[in-house]
Amino acid sequence: MTAPDKSVALVTLGCTRNEVDSEELAGRLLAEGWRLVDDAARADVAVVNTCGFIAAAKKDSIDALLEAAELKESGARTRAVVAVGCLAERYGAELAAELPEADAVLGFDSYRDLSAHLGRILSGGHVPSHLPRDRRRLLPLSPAARPAEVSHVPTPGFGDEPVGPVPPTGPRVVRARLDGAPWAPLKIASGCDRRCAFCAIPMFRGAFVSRRPEQVLAEARWLAQHGVKEVFLVSENSTSYGKDLGDLALLEKLLPELAAVPGIERVRVSYLQPAEIRPGLLAAMADTPGVAPYYDISFQHAAEAVLRAMRRFGSRAHFLDLLGRVRERSPDAGIRCNVIVGFPGESEADVAELEEFLTAARLDVVGVFGYSDEDGTEAETFPGKVPDDVVAERLDRVGRLVEELTAQRAQERVGEVVDVLVEQVPGPGGDGEVVGRAGFQGPDVDGVTVLQVADFSPAPRIGDLVRARVLTSEGVDLVAVPR
């Protein structure tokens, strides 16, 4: 096939870290002469960037692969389906054996040569399935020893390998936007050194590696040039940023530089580990103009016995103290977290303590998950498994409590003045609403703000940052009127 004829669609599942990986793969494929399309039915190859975090995400990924495979039999243009991403990295050849509908299952090590692999598959050739390995062992145990080794270990989302000439203005950016949203995830690190008993991510994402500040800033400038107004800093653990580069204060130094990038209106930080949150970081997040008042803190539970079994630190009292310190510096802060119910050994008293914490914490958003065994994790071997029906009951009970509490927290915001990043406007026929997010609302999962703009001129456009007063709330969503 000639270069203009080669077309590929990238289907992305899972978290914002996967979205960055997909845009990096898109940039690589564009540089190699592929044409990107947004519909797998119109592409020669459908590349499905899978998620392998929990059972529901695995099912969604397999369903997406099967749906793409059906296109090959339906008369669509699609000739091949390739699995990449976390599920492919985690299970490799095992997934390929159980899912023969996929033409290849490729791990992270294949990303550098993805164009060649796809070309080989379209030509009738075979690419061996990925053979999984524990990626924690690919880099030195000591974070300080990692920078010299990183270039030899493919790290998704970094874009550090040569693709095209080196620009004279700074580090190379290997990325292509796959949507026109006014916000974009920006990866600052990959991997994790924590050993939470329930989590398999370090095994397939590897040891913690920070991107160098100049690379992060170069990509932020590139995103601004492509219409991005908000960068959403993502990693498996943002509070560890810089430790392998010899500077644990590096994130608080980087935030003012990111906020000063021309065109960037807002910087949002995600996934903070409570045990690693330092006073200097809280100060930088609260005091740097342009940094969103948004604290995505990974509590996971509040009962001390459960946290210790999870191989985590903290307690209800410690977490409430931390929230107090956040709100002391940033009274209007938005705070979100995830919690797990039904962890092995969890008692009714532990659930009650979690409920007491959630009631006292006044959180804006809480994701509630029921525990399930994950392959290869320490918790998979733990005794004291909570019966499935009890896990389901606790999930429902805590979920209903959270729904009530977060609706109350949204109601507390009535009367506040907020800055709303506009993400949706009415269509050509006037249908639809003006919808965006306040600074304390993260993308996709944290609620939205609907703007009433009947008497507001000029009409807001996507990417505008509109100052508005909150009139009312609907669940976790807000309704506001421009000032």
Coordinates of C-alpha atoms in Angstrom, one line a residue:
M1 CA 0.0 0.0 0.0
T2 CA 1.2 3.5 -0.7
A3 CA 1.6 5.8 2.2
P4 CA -1.6 7.9 1.6
D5 CA -3.6 4.6 1.5
K6 CA -2.6 3.4 5.0
S7 CA -5.3 4.3 7.5
V8 CA -5.6 3.6 11.1
A9 CA -8.1 4.3 13.9
L10 CA -7.1 4.4 17.5
V11 CA -9.8 3.3 20.0
T12 CA -8.9 4.3 23.6
L13 CA -10.3 2.8 26.8
G14 CA -9.4 3.5 30.4
C15 CA -7.8 6.4 32.0
T16 CA -6.3 9.7 30.8
R17 CA -2.8 8.1 30.9
N18 CA -4.0 5.8 28.1
E19 CA -5.3 8.9 26.2
V20 CA -1.8 10.3 26.2
D21 CA -0.4 7.0 25.0
S22 CA -2.9 6.9 22.1
E23 CA -2.0 10.5 21.1
E24 CA 1.7 9.6 21.2
L25 CA 1.0 6.5 19.0
A26 CA -1.0 8.7 16.7
G27 CA 1.9 11.1 16.3
R28 CA 4.3 8.3 15.5
L29 CA 2.0 6.8 12.9
L30 CA 1.4 10.2 11.3
A31 CA 5.2 10.6 11.1
E32 CA 5.4 7.2 9.4
G33 CA 2.9 8.2 6.7
W34 CA -0.3 6.7 8.1
R35 CA -3.6 8.5 7.8
L36 CA -5.6 8.8 11.0
V37 CA -9.4 8.3 10.9
D38 CA -11.8 8.5 13.9
D39 CA -14.1 5.6 12.8
A40 CA -12.7 2.0 12.9
A41 CA -15.0 1.0 10.1
R42 CA -13.2 3.4 7.7
A43 CA -9.7 2.3 8.7
D44 CA -7.4 -0.4 7.4
V45 CA -6.3 -1.2 11.0
A46 CA -8.2 -0.7 14.3
V47 CA -5.7 -0.3 17.1
V48 CA -7.5 -0.8 20.5
N49 CA -5.6 0.8 23.4
T50 CA -6.9 -1.4 26.2
C51 CA -7.3 -1.0 30.0
G52 CA -6.3 -3.8 32.3
F53 CA -7.0 -2.3 35.7
I54 CA -10.1 -4.0 37.1
A55 CA -12.5 -6.7 35.9
A56 CA -15.0 -4.3 34.4
A57 CA -12.3 -2.4 32.5
K58 CA -11.0 -5.7 31.1
K59 CA -14.4 -6.7 29.9
D60 CA -14.9 -3.3 28.2
S61 CA -11.6 -3.8 26.4
I62 CA -12.4 -7.3 25.2
D63 CA -15.8 -6.1 24.1
A64 CA -14.2 -3.3 22.1
L65 CA -11.7 -5.7 20.4
L66 CA -14.6 -8.1 19.5
E67 CA -16.6 -5.2 18.1
A68 CA -13.7 -4.0 16.0
A69 CA -13.1 -7.6 14.8
E70 CA -16.7 -7.9 13.7
L71 CA -16.0 -5.1 11.2
K72 CA -13.7 -7.4 9.3
E73 CA -16.7 -9.6 8.5
S74 CA -19.2 -6.8 7.9
G75 CA -17.9 -5.4 4.6
A76 CA -16.2 -2.4 6.3
R77 CA -12.8 -1.3 5.3
T78 CA -11.2 -2.8 8.4
R79 CA -8.7 -5.5 7.6
A80 CA -6.9 -6.0 10.9
V81 CA -7.5 -5.5 14.7
V82 CA -4.5 -5.0 17.0
A83 CA -4.6 -4.9 20.8
V84 CA -2.1 -2.6 22.6
G85 CA -2.2 -1.0 26.1
C86 CA -2.4 -2.3 29.6
L87 CA -4.5 -5.4 29.0
A88 CA -2.2 -6.4 26.1
E89 CA 0.9 -5.7 28.2
R90 CA -0.4 -7.6 31.2
Y91 CA -1.6 -10.8 29.5
G92 CA 0.1 -10.8 26.1
A93 CA 0.2 -14.3 24.5
E94 CA -2.5 -15.5 26.9
L95 CA -4.9 -12.9 25.7
A96 CA -4.0 -13.7 22.1
A97 CA -4.8 -17.4 22.6
E98 CA -8.1 -16.6 24.1
L99 CA -9.0 -13.9 21.6
P100 CA -8.0 -15.2 18.1
E101 CA -10.2 -12.4 16.6
A102 CA -7.3 -10.0 17.3
D103 CA -4.6 -10.1 14.6
A104 CA -1.9 -9.1 17.1
V105 CA -1.5 -8.4 20.8
L106 CA 1.4 -6.0 21.3
G107 CA 3.1 -4.8 24.5
F108 CA 4.7 -1.5 25.3
D109 CA 8.0 -2.6 23.8
S110 CA 6.3 -2.6 20.4
Y111 CA 5.4 1.1 20.4
R112 CA 8.6 2.3 18.8
D113 CA 8.0 0.1 15.8
L114 CA 4.2 0.1 15.7
S115 CA 4.2 1.3 12.1
A116 CA 6.3 -1.5 10.9
H117 CA 4.2 -4.1 12.8
L118 CA 1.0 -2.8 11.3
G119 CA 2.4 -2.8 7.8
R120 CA 3.6 -6.4 8.3
I121 CA 0.1 -7.5 9.5
L122 CA -1.6 -5.8 6.5
S123 CA 0.8 -7.5 4.2
G124 CA -0.2 -10.9 5.6
G125 CA 2.7 -11.3 7.9
H126 CA 2.7 -12.3 11.5
V127 CA 3.9 -10.4 14.6
P128 CA 4.6 -12.5 17.6
S129 CA 2.4 -11.9 20.6
H130 CA 3.8 -10.0 23.6
L131 CA 5.3 -12.1 26.4
P132 CA 4.6 -10.4 29.7
R133 CA 7.2 -9.7 32.3
D134 CA 7.3 -7.8 35.6
R135 CA 8.3 -4.4 34.4
R136 CA 9.3 -3.3 37.9
R137 CA 12.5 -5.3 37.3
L138 CA 13.5 -3.5 34.1
L139 CA 15.0 -0.5 35.9
P140 CA 17.2 -0.2 39.0
L141 CA 15.6 -0.5 42.4
S142 CA 17.0 2.9 43.4
P143 CA 15.2 5.8 41.8
A144 CA 18.4 7.8 41.6
A145 CA 20.0 5.1 39.4
R146 CA 17.1 5.2 36.8
P147 CA 17.7 8.2 34.6
A148 CA 20.7 6.7 32.9
E149 CA 18.7 3.5 32.1
V150 CA 15.4 5.0 31.0
S151 CA 16.3 5.4 27.3
H152 CA 16.8 1.6 27.1
V153 CA 13.3 0.7 28.5
P154 CA 10.2 1.8 26.4
T155 CA 8.1 4.0 28.7
P156 CA 4.6 4.7 27.3
G157 CA 3.7 8.3 26.9
F158 CA 7.2 9.8 26.9
G159 CA 7.8 10.3 23.2
D160 CA 11.6 10.5 23.8
E161 CA 12.7 8.2 20.9
P162 CA 13.8 9.8 17.6
V163 CA 10.9 10.5 15.2
G164 CA 11.9 13.1 12.7
P165 CA 14.5 15.9 13.1
V166 CA 15.1 17.5 16.4
P167 CA 13.5 20.9 16.5
P168 CA 15.8 23.8 17.3
T169 CA 13.4 25.2 19.9
G170 CA 13.6 22.4 22.4
P171 CA 12.8 18.7 23.1
R172 CA 10.8 16.9 20.4
V173 CA 7.1 16.4 20.9
V174 CA 5.7 13.2 19.4
R175 CA 2.0 13.5 19.7
A176 CA -1.2 14.2 17.7
R177 CA -4.5 15.5 19.0
L178 CA -7.3 13.0 18.6
D179 CA -10.1 15.4 19.6
G180 CA -10.7 19.1 19.7
A181 CA -11.3 19.4 23.4
P182 CA -9.9 22.6 25.1
W183 CA -8.2 20.4 27.7
A184 CA -5.6 17.7 27.4
P185 CA -3.9 15.2 29.7
L186 CA -0.1 15.8 30.0
K187 CA 1.9 12.9 31.4
I188 CA 4.6 13.9 33.9
A189 CA 5.6 10.4 35.0
S190 CA 5.0 6.8 34.4
G191 CA 5.0 3.7 36.6
C192 CA 4.8 3.4 40.4
D193 CA 7.0 2.3 43.3
R194 CA 4.2 1.8 45.8
R195 CA 3.2 -1.8 46.6
C196 CA -0.5 -1.5 47.4
A197 CA -1.7 -5.0 48.1
F198 CA -4.7 -4.7 45.7
C199 CA -3.0 -3.1 42.7
A200 CA -1.3 -4.7 39.7
I201 CA -0.4 -1.5 37.9
P202 CA 3.3 -1.5 38.9
M203 CA 3.8 -4.9 37.4
F204 CA 2.7 -3.9 34.0
R205 CA 3.5 -0.1 34.0
G206 CA 6.9 -0.6 35.7
A207 CA 8.9 1.4 38.2
F208 CA 8.3 5.1 38.7
V209 CA 10.0 7.4 36.1
S210 CA 9.7 11.2 35.9
R211 CA 9.7 13.0 32.7
R212 CA 12.2 15.9 32.7
P213 CA 10.7 19.3 33.2
E214 CA 11.9 20.6 29.8
Q215 CA 10.0 17.7 28.1
V216 CA 6.8 18.5 30.0
L217 CA 7.1 22.2 29.3
A218 CA 7.8 21.6 25.6
E219 CA 4.7 19.4 25.3
A220 CA 2.6 22.0 27.2
R221 CA 3.7 24.7 24.7
W222 CA 2.8 22.3 21.9
L223 CA -0.6 21.7 23.4
A224 CA -1.2 25.4 23.8
Q225 CA -0.4 25.9 20.1
H226 CA -3.1 23.3 19.3
G227 CA -5.8 25.1 21.2
V228 CA -5.5 23.6 24.6
K229 CA -6.4 25.9 27.5
E230 CA -6.2 23.4 30.4
V231 CA -3.5 20.8 30.9
F232 CA -4.3 17.9 33.2
L233 CA -1.1 16.5 34.8
V234 CA -1.4 12.8 35.0
S235 CA 0.8 9.9 36.3
E236 CA 0.3 6.9 38.6
N237 CA 1.6 9.0 41.5
S238 CA 2.1 12.7 40.9
T239 CA 3.4 13.3 44.5
S240 CA 6.5 11.2 43.6
Y241 CA 7.4 13.5 40.7
G242 CA 11.1 14.3 40.7
K243 CA 12.3 11.8 43.2
D244 CA 14.3 9.9 40.5
L245 CA 15.7 13.2 39.3
G246 CA 17.0 14.1 42.7
D247 CA 14.4 16.7 43.6
L248 CA 11.2 15.8 45.5
A249 CA 10.2 19.5 45.2
L250 CA 10.3 19.5 41.5
L251 CA 6.5 19.5 40.9
E252 CA 6.0 22.6 43.0
K253 CA 8.8 24.3 41.0
L254 CA 7.3 23.1 37.7
L255 CA 3.7 24.4 38.4
P256 CA 4.5 28.1 38.0
E257 CA 6.4 27.4 34.8
L258 CA 3.5 25.5 33.3
A259 CA 1.0 28.1 34.4
A260 CA 3.1 30.8 32.6
V261 CA 3.0 29.0 29.2
P262 CA 1.3 31.3 26.8
G263 CA -2.2 30.1 26.0
I264 CA -2.5 27.8 29.0
E265 CA -5.2 29.2 31.3
R266 CA -5.4 26.4 33.9
V267 CA -3.1 23.6 35.2
R268 CA -4.8 20.7 37.0
V269 CA -2.9 18.1 39.1
S270 CA -4.2 14.6 39.5
Y271 CA -3.5 11.5 41.7
L272 CA -1.9 12.6 44.9
Q273 CA -0.9 10.1 47.5
P274 CA -1.9 11.4 50.9
A275 CA 1.3 9.9 52.6
E276 CA 3.5 11.9 50.2
I277 CA 1.7 15.3 50.2
R278 CA 4.2 17.9 51.5
P279 CA 3.5 21.4 52.8
G280 CA 5.5 22.9 49.9
L281 CA 3.3 21.2 47.4
L282 CA 0.1 22.3 49.1
A283 CA 1.5 25.9 49.1
A284 CA 2.4 25.8 45.4
M285 CA -1.0 24.4 44.4
A286 CA -2.9 27.0 46.5
D287 CA -0.7 30.0 45.8
T288 CA 0.2 29.7 42.1
P289 CA -2.2 31.7 39.9
G290 CA -3.6 29.4 37.1
V291 CA -3.4 26.1 39.1
A292 CA -6.8 24.7 39.6
P293 CA -8.2 24.4 43.2
Y294 CA -8.5 20.7 42.7
Y295 CA -7.1 17.9 44.9
D296 CA -7.4 14.4 43.6
I297 CA -6.3 12.4 46.7
S298 CA -6.1 8.6 46.8
F299 CA -7.5 7.7 50.2
Q300 CA -8.9 4.2 49.3
H301 CA -10.3 3.7 52.9
A302 CA -10.3 5.4 56.3
A303 CA -10.2 2.5 58.8
E304 CA -6.6 2.1 59.9
A305 CA -6.7 -1.7 60.0
V306 CA -7.9 -1.9 56.4
L307 CA -5.3 0.7 55.2
R308 CA -2.5 -1.3 56.8
A309 CA -3.7 -4.5 55.1
M310 CA -3.8 -2.6 51.9
R311 CA -0.1 -1.7 52.5
R312 CA -1.1 2.0 52.8
F313 CA -0.6 4.7 55.4
G314 CA -2.9 7.0 57.2
S315 CA -6.1 7.0 59.2
R316 CA -9.4 8.8 59.5
A317 CA -7.9 11.4 61.8
H318 CA -4.8 11.9 59.6
F319 CA -6.9 12.3 56.5
L320 CA -9.3 14.8 58.1
D321 CA -6.2 16.8 59.3
L322 CA -4.9 16.8 55.7
L323 CA -8.2 18.0 54.4
G324 CA -8.2 20.8 57.0
R325 CA -4.8 21.9 55.8
V326 CA -5.9 21.9 52.2
R327 CA -9.0 24.0 53.0
E328 CA -7.0 26.4 55.2
R329 CA -5.0 27.4 52.1
S330 CA -7.7 26.9 49.6
P331 CA -11.2 27.3 51.2
D332 CA -13.1 26.6 47.9
A333 CA -11.0 23.6 46.9
G334 CA -12.6 20.7 45.1
I335 CA -11.5 17.4 46.6
R336 CA -12.1 14.0 45.1
C337 CA -11.0 10.5 46.0
N338 CA -11.7 6.8 45.4
V339 CA -12.5 4.2 48.0
I340 CA -12.6 0.4 48.0
V341 CA -15.2 -1.6 50.0
G342 CA -15.1 -5.3 50.7
F343 CA -11.3 -5.6 51.0
P344 CA -10.3 -8.9 52.6
G345 CA -10.8 -8.7 56.4
E346 CA -13.0 -5.6 56.2
S347 CA -15.5 -5.6 59.1
E348 CA -18.8 -3.8 59.6
A349 CA -17.0 -1.5 62.0
D350 CA -14.5 -0.7 59.3
V351 CA -17.2 0.2 56.9
A352 CA -18.9 2.4 59.6
E353 CA -15.6 4.2 60.1
L354 CA -15.3 4.8 56.4
E355 CA -18.8 6.2 56.3
E356 CA -18.0 8.5 59.3
F357 CA -15.0 9.8 57.4
L358 CA -16.9 10.4 54.2
T359 CA -19.6 12.3 56.2
A360 CA -17.1 14.5 57.9
A361 CA -14.8 15.1 54.8
R362 CA -17.2 17.1 52.6
L363 CA -15.8 15.7 49.4
D364 CA -16.9 16.9 46.0
V365 CA -16.6 13.5 44.3
V366 CA -16.0 10.0 45.5
G367 CA -15.6 6.9 43.4
V368 CA -16.7 3.8 45.2
F369 CA -15.4 0.4 44.0
G370 CA -16.1 -3.1 45.2
Y371 CA -13.0 -5.2 45.9
S372 CA -12.2 -8.0 43.5
D373 CA -9.0 -10.2 43.3
E374 CA -6.5 -9.0 40.7
D375 CA -4.1 -11.5 39.2
G376 CA -0.6 -11.5 40.8
T377 CA -1.4 -9.1 43.6
E378 CA -0.6 -9.7 47.3
A379 CA -4.3 -9.3 48.3
E380 CA -5.3 -12.2 46.0
T381 CA -3.6 -14.5 48.5
F382 CA -5.2 -12.9 51.6
P383 CA -7.6 -14.9 53.9
G384 CA -10.8 -13.3 55.1
K385 CA -12.4 -12.7 51.7
V386 CA -15.7 -10.9 52.0
P387 CA -18.5 -12.8 50.3
D388 CA -19.6 -11.3 46.9
D389 CA -23.1 -10.5 48.1
V390 CA -21.7 -8.6 51.1
V391 CA -19.3 -6.7 48.9
A392 CA -22.3 -5.8 46.6
E393 CA -24.4 -4.7 49.6
R394 CA -21.6 -2.5 51.0
L395 CA -20.9 -1.0 47.5
D396 CA -24.6 -0.1 47.2
R397 CA -24.8 1.3 50.7
V398 CA -21.7 3.5 50.5
G399 CA -22.5 4.5 47.0
R400 CA -25.9 5.8 48.1
L401 CA -24.3 7.7 51.0
V402 CA -21.8 9.2 48.7
E403 CA -24.5 10.3 46.2
E404 CA -26.3 12.1 49.0
L405 CA -23.1 13.7 50.5
T406 CA -21.7 14.9 47.2
A407 CA -25.1 16.4 46.2
Q408 CA -25.0 18.3 49.6
R409 CA -21.5 19.5 48.8
A410 CA -22.6 20.8 45.4
Q411 CA -25.5 22.6 47.1
E412 CA -23.0 24.3 49.4
R413 CA -21.5 25.9 46.3
V414 CA -24.6 27.9 45.4
G415 CA -23.6 31.6 45.4
E416 CA -19.9 30.9 44.7
V417 CA -18.2 32.7 41.8
V418 CA -16.4 30.1 39.6
D419 CA -14.3 30.2 36.4
V420 CA -15.9 27.8 33.8
L421 CA -13.9 26.3 30.9
V422 CA -16.5 26.0 28.1
E423 CA -16.4 22.5 26.5
Q424 CA -19.8 22.3 24.7
V425 CA -22.0 24.9 23.0
P426 CA -25.3 24.6 21.1
G427 CA -25.2 23.1 17.6
P428 CA -26.0 24.9 14.4
G429 CA -29.7 24.5 15.0
G430 CA -29.5 26.0 18.5
D431 CA -29.9 22.6 20.2
G432 CA -28.0 21.9 23.4
E433 CA -26.6 23.9 26.3
V434 CA -23.4 25.7 27.1
V435 CA -21.5 23.2 29.3
G436 CA -18.1 23.4 31.0
R437 CA -16.2 22.8 34.1
A438 CA -15.3 24.9 37.1
G439 CA -11.8 24.7 38.5
F440 CA -12.8 22.1 41.1
Q441 CA -14.4 19.8 38.5
G442 CA -12.0 17.4 36.8
P443 CA -12.7 16.1 33.2
D444 CA -15.2 13.4 32.5
V445 CA -16.0 12.1 36.0
D446 CA -16.4 15.1 38.4
G447 CA -19.6 16.7 37.2
V448 CA -20.1 19.8 35.0
T449 CA -21.4 23.3 35.1
V450 CA -24.2 24.4 32.8
L451 CA -24.2 28.1 31.9
Q452 CA -27.4 30.0 31.4
V453 CA -26.4 32.5 28.7
A454 CA -29.7 33.8 27.3
D455 CA -28.8 37.4 28.3
F456 CA -25.0 37.0 27.9
S457 CA -23.2 38.5 24.8
P458 CA -21.2 37.5 23.0
A459 CA -22.1 33.8 23.2
P460 CA -19.4 31.7 24.8
R461 CA -17.2 29.6 22.5
I462 CA -15.5 26.3 23.2
G463 CA -12.3 27.1 25.1
D464 CA -13.5 30.3 26.7
L465 CA -13.0 30.7 30.4
V466 CA -16.2 32.3 31.7
R467 CA -16.6 33.8 35.2
A468 CA -20.0 32.9 36.6
R469 CA -22.1 32.7 39.8
V470 CA -23.6 29.4 40.8
L471 CA -27.4 29.5 40.9
T472 CA -28.3 26.0 41.9
S473 CA -27.1 22.4 41.8
E474 CA -28.5 19.2 40.3
G475 CA -26.7 16.2 41.9
V476 CA -23.0 17.0 41.6
D477 CA -23.6 19.3 38.6
L478 CA -24.0 23.0 38.9
V479 CA -26.0 25.7 37.1
A480 CA -24.4 29.1 36.8
V481 CA -25.0 32.5 35.1
P482 CA -22.1 34.5 33.7
R483 CA -21.3 37.7 35.6

